[in-house]
Coordinates of C-alpha atoms in Angstrom, one line a residue:
E1 CA 17.7 128.3 198.8
T2 CA 18.4 132.0 197.3
N3 CA 20.9 129.9 194.4
T4 CA 23.5 132.1 195.5
L5 CA 25.6 129.5 196.4
P6 CA 27.9 126.8 194.8
F7 CA 25.6 123.7 194.1
H8 CA 28.4 121.4 195.1
P9 CA 29.4 118.8 194.1
F10 CA 28.2 120.0 190.6
E11 CA 29.5 123.6 190.8
N12 CA 32.7 125.0 192.0
Q13 CA 31.6 128.2 191.4
Q14 CA 28.2 129.5 191.1
G15 CA 27.0 129.6 187.2
D16 CA 29.5 126.2 186.3
I17 CA 25.9 124.2 185.8
L18 CA 24.4 126.7 183.7
R19 CA 27.9 127.2 181.5
V20 CA 28.3 124.0 181.7
E21 CA 24.5 123.4 180.0
K22 CA 25.3 126.2 177.7
E23 CA 28.4 124.6 176.5
H24 CA 26.6 121.2 176.0
Q25 CA 23.6 122.9 174.3
V26 CA 26.9 124.3 172.1
L27 CA 28.4 120.9 171.9
T28 CA 24.5 119.4 171.2
E29 CA 24.1 121.9 168.5
Q30 CA 28.0 120.8 166.7
L31 CA 26.8 117.2 167.3
K32 CA 23.9 117.8 165.2
E33 CA 26.0 120.1 162.5
A34 CA 28.4 117.1 162.8
E35 CA 25.9 114.2 162.3
E36 CA 24.6 116.1 159.3
K37 CA 28.0 117.0 157.7
F38 CA 28.6 112.7 158.7
E39 CA 25.3 111.6 156.7
Q40 CA 26.1 114.1 153.9
L41 CA 29.9 112.8 153.8
Q42 CA 28.6 108.9 154.4
S43 CA 25.9 109.5 151.4
R44 CA 28.4 111.4 149.3
S45 CA 31.1 108.5 150.3
S46 CA 28.3 105.7 149.9
E47 CA 28.0 107.7 145.8
E48 CA 31.8 107.8 146.0
I49 CA 32.5 103.9 147.1
G50 CA 29.5 102.7 144.6
A51 CA 31.3 104.6 141.8
L52 CA 34.8 103.4 143.1
E53 CA 33.3 99.9 143.6
E54 CA 32.1 100.0 139.9
L55 CA 35.3 101.5 138.9
L56 CA 36.8 98.8 140.7
R57 CA 34.9 95.8 139.0
K58 CA 35.8 97.4 135.6
S59 CA 39.4 97.5 136.4
V60 CA 39.5 94.0 137.7
E61 CA 37.7 92.7 134.8
E62 CA 40.0 95.0 132.6
T63 CA 42.9 93.7 134.7
K64 CA 41.7 90.2 133.6
V65 CA 41.4 91.0 129.8
S66 CA 45.0 92.7 130.0
Q67 CA 46.1 89.5 132.0
N68 CA 44.8 87.5 129.1
E69 CA 46.4 90.0 126.5
L70 CA 49.3 89.7 128.7
D71 CA 49.5 86.0 128.7
W72 CA 49.0 86.1 124.9
F73 CA 51.4 88.6 124.4
H74 CA 53.9 86.3 126.2
Q75 CA 52.9 83.1 124.2
D76 CA 52.9 85.3 120.7
S77 CA 56.5 87.3 121.9
E78 CA 57.8 83.6 122.5
T79 CA 56.7 81.9 119.5
Q80 CA 58.2 85.2 117.7
G81 CA 61.0 84.9 120.0
K82 CA 61.8 81.6 118.4
K83 CA 60.7 82.6 114.9
W84 CA 63.1 85.1 115.0
Q85 CA 65.7 82.8 116.5
Q86 CA 65.2 80.3 113.8
E87 CA 65.2 83.4 111.1
K88 CA 68.2 84.6 112.8
K89 CA 69.7 81.2 112.1
E90 CA 68.8 81.1 108.7
N91 CA 69.9 84.4 108.0
R92 CA 73.2 83.5 109.3
D93 CA 73.1 80.9 107.3
S94 CA 72.0 83.0 104.1
L95 CA 74.6 85.5 105.1
K96 CA 77.4 82.8 105.5
A97 CA 76.5 81.2 101.5
L98 CA 76.4 85.0 100.4
R99 CA 79.8 85.6 101.7
S100 CA 80.6 82.5 99.7
T101 CA 79.0 83.3 96.6
A102 CA 80.4 87.1 96.8
K103 CA 84.0 85.8 96.9
K104 CA 83.1 83.6 94.3
H105 CA 81.8 86.7 91.9
T106 CA 84.9 88.6 93.3
D107 CA 86.7 86.1 91.9
T108 CA 85.0 85.5 88.9
N109 CA 84.7 89.3 88.4
D110 CA 88.7 89.4 88.6
R111 CA 89.3 86.9 86.2
Y112 CA 86.4 88.5 83.7
L113 CA 88.8 91.8 84.5
K114 CA 91.8 90.2 83.6
T115 CA 90.2 88.3 80.1
I116 CA 88.9 92.0 79.6
D117 CA 92.1 93.8 79.7
D118 CA 93.5 91.1 77.8
K119 CA 90.8 91.4 75.1
E120 CA 91.2 95.1 75.2
K121 CA 94.7 94.8 74.1
Q122 CA 94.0 92.2 71.7
Y123 CA 91.4 94.5 70.2
N124 CA 93.6 97.2 70.4
E125 CA 95.7 95.1 67.9
Y126 CA 92.9 94.1 65.4
L127 CA 91.8 97.7 65.5
N128 CA 95.4 99.3 64.0
T129 CA 95.8 95.8 62.0
F130 CA 92.0 97.1 60.4
L131 CA 92.9 100.8 60.5
D132 CA 96.3 99.6 58.5
T133 CA 94.2 97.1 56.2
S134 CA 91.1 99.6 55.9
N135 CA 93.8 102.7 54.8
K136 CA 95.5 100.2 52.2
F137 CA 92.0 99.6 50.9
A138 CA 90.7 102.8 50.8
N139 CA 93.7 103.8 48.6
E140 CA 93.0 100.6 46.6
K141 CA 89.5 101.8 46.1
V142 CA 90.5 105.4 44.9
K143 CA 92.8 103.6 42.6
L144 CA 90.1 100.8 41.5
E145 CA 86.9 103.9 41.6
E146 CA 89.8 105.8 38.9
L147 CA 90.2 102.5 36.7
I148 CA 86.5 102.1 36.7
K149 CA 85.8 105.6 35.4
K150 CA 88.5 105.4 32.8
S151 CA 86.9 101.9 32.2
Q152 CA 83.2 103.6 32.2
D153 CA 84.7 106.3 30.2
D154 CA 86.4 103.7 27.8
C155 CA 83.2 101.7 27.3
Q156 CA 81.0 104.7 26.8
E157 CA 83.7 105.9 23.9
C158 CA 83.3 102.1 22.9
V159 CA 79.8 102.2 22.8
K160 CA 79.9 105.2 20.8
R161 CA 82.0 103.8 18.3
A162 CA 80.1 100.5 18.3
V163 CA 76.7 102.3 17.4
K164 CA 78.3 104.7 14.9
A165 CA 79.7 101.4 13.2
E166 CA 76.3 99.4 13.5
I167 CA 74.9 102.5 11.9
S168 CA 77.3 102.8 9.5
V169 CA 76.6 98.9 8.9
L170 CA 73.2 99.0 8.6
Q171 CA 73.5 102.1 6.5
N172 CA 75.5 100.5 4.0
W173 CA 73.7 97.1 4.1
K174 CA 70.7 99.3 3.3
E175 CA 72.0 101.6 0.6
T176 CA 73.0 98.2 -1.1
E177 CA 69.9 96.9 -0.9
V178 CA 67.9 100.0 -2.1
W179 CA 71.0 100.1 -4.7
K180 CA 70.3 96.9 -6.1
L181 CA 66.5 96.8 -5.7
S182 CA 66.5 100.4 -7.4
G183 CA 68.7 99.5 -10.2
T184 CA 66.4 96.3 -10.5
V185 CA 63.6 98.6 -10.8
A186 CA 65.5 100.7 -13.5
K187 CA 66.3 98.1 -15.4
A188 CA 62.4 96.3 -15.5
E189 CA 61.2 99.8 -16.3
A190 CA 63.4 100.0 -19.3
N191 CA 62.4 96.7 -20.3
L192 CA 58.8 98.0 -20.2
K193 CA 59.1 100.8 -21.7
M194 CA 60.7 98.9 -24.9
L195 CA 57.8 96.6 -24.8
K196 CA 55.5 99.2 -24.7
T197 CA 57.6 101.0 -27.5
L198 CA 57.4 97.7 -29.6
S199 CA 53.7 97.4 -28.7
S200 CA 52.7 100.2 -30.6
S201 CA 52.2 98.2 -33.6
A202 CA 49.1 96.4 -33.9
S203 CA 50.5 93.6 -35.0
A204 CA 52.7 93.1 -31.9
A205 CA 50.2 94.3 -29.5
P206 CA 48.6 91.2 -28.6
L207 CA 51.9 89.1 -28.4
L208 CA 53.6 91.8 -25.9
K209 CA 50.6 92.5 -23.8
S210 CA 51.2 89.5 -21.2
Q211 CA 54.6 90.3 -21.3
I212 CA 54.1 94.2 -20.4
D213 CA 51.6 92.8 -17.5
S214 CA 54.2 90.6 -16.3
W215 CA 57.1 93.3 -16.0
E216 CA 54.4 95.3 -14.3
T217 CA 53.3 93.1 -11.8
F218 CA 57.1 92.4 -11.2
I219 CA 58.1 96.2 -11.0
S220 CA 55.0 96.6 -8.8
N221 CA 56.2 93.6 -6.9
V222 CA 59.9 95.2 -6.4
K223 CA 59.4 98.4 -5.4
K224 CA 56.8 97.2 -2.7
Q225 CA 60.2 94.6 -1.9
L226 CA 62.4 98.2 -1.7
E227 CA 59.7 100.0 1.0
K228 CA 60.0 97.3 3.1
V229 CA 63.4 97.1 3.2
E230 CA 63.9 101.0 3.4
A231 CA 61.4 100.8 6.5
E232 CA 63.3 97.8 8.5
Y233 CA 66.4 99.4 8.2
E234 CA 64.9 102.7 9.1
E235 CA 63.5 100.9 12.0
K236 CA 66.7 99.2 13.0
L237 CA 68.8 102.6 12.8
E238 CA 66.4 103.9 15.4
L239 CA 66.7 101.1 17.5
V240 CA 70.7 101.4 17.4
K241 CA 70.7 105.4 17.6
S242 CA 68.2 104.9 20.8
G243 CA 70.5 102.8 22.6
A244 CA 68.6 99.5 22.1
R245 CA 70.7 96.1 21.9
I246 CA 69.7 94.7 18.5
S247 CA 70.8 91.7 16.7
L248 CA 73.0 93.0 13.6
T249 CA 71.5 91.2 10.4
K250 CA 70.3 91.7 7.1
V251 CA 66.7 92.5 6.5
E252 CA 65.1 89.5 4.5
I253 CA 64.8 90.2 0.7
L254 CA 62.3 88.0 -1.3
D255 CA 64.0 86.7 -4.7
I256 CA 61.6 87.8 -7.0
P257 CA 62.2 86.2 -10.4
S258 CA 61.7 88.7 -13.1
P259 CA 59.6 88.1 -16.2

C-alpha cells in the first residue's frame, strides 16, 4: 500500500521497476539515436552504394571494352607473332645468304689483295725502270738542249751572215745597176752637150733640134729608171735588215733604146 515493499514477481528489491524504466528510457533514447544514425548511415550507404553501383557499371563496361581490346590484342599478338616468325625465318635465310655472300666477298677480297700485291711488285719494277729511263732521258735532254742552244746560236750566226750576204749582194746589184744607168746618163748628157754645141750655128740648129729633144727625153727616162732602181733596192735592203724573208732577185730594169 505504501509502495515500500518489492513488487513481486517484477521486483526483487525495491526500485527495480524504476531502475528498469530508467534503463528502458535510456535504451529507448539510445535506440532512437541508433535509428537516426542507422538512417543516416543507410542514406549515406545508399548514396555510396549508388556511386559504387555506377562505378561498378562503368567498370563492367570498361572491362568489356578492355576484354574486347584484350581479344584484339591477342589476335594482333598472334598475327604479329606469326609475322615475326615469318620475318625470323626470312632473316635467318637472309643471314645464311649474307654469310655465303660474305664468304664469297672474303675470298674475292683475298684474291684482290694477292693481285694488288702482285701489281704493286710489278708497279715497283716498272717504276724503277721508268726512273732509270727517265734519268737517261734527262741526261740526253740536257745534252740535246745544249746541242739545240749551240745550233740556235749557230743558226743565229748563220742568219746574221746570210743577212750580211744578202745586204752585200743587194748593195752590189744596186751599185752595179746605178753605175750602169749613171754611165748611160753621163754618156747621154755628153752627147746632148755636143749636139747643143753643134746646134749653135744657125744652119745646123733645125737639123739637130729633133735629136736634142730625143736625147733629153732619153736622159729623163733613164734618170727615172735610176730613181726607181735605187728606191726598190733600198726597200729590199730595209726589209732584209728588219729580218724579213724576201726573194733575192734583181730589180727589173726596162731596156730604154738610145736615140
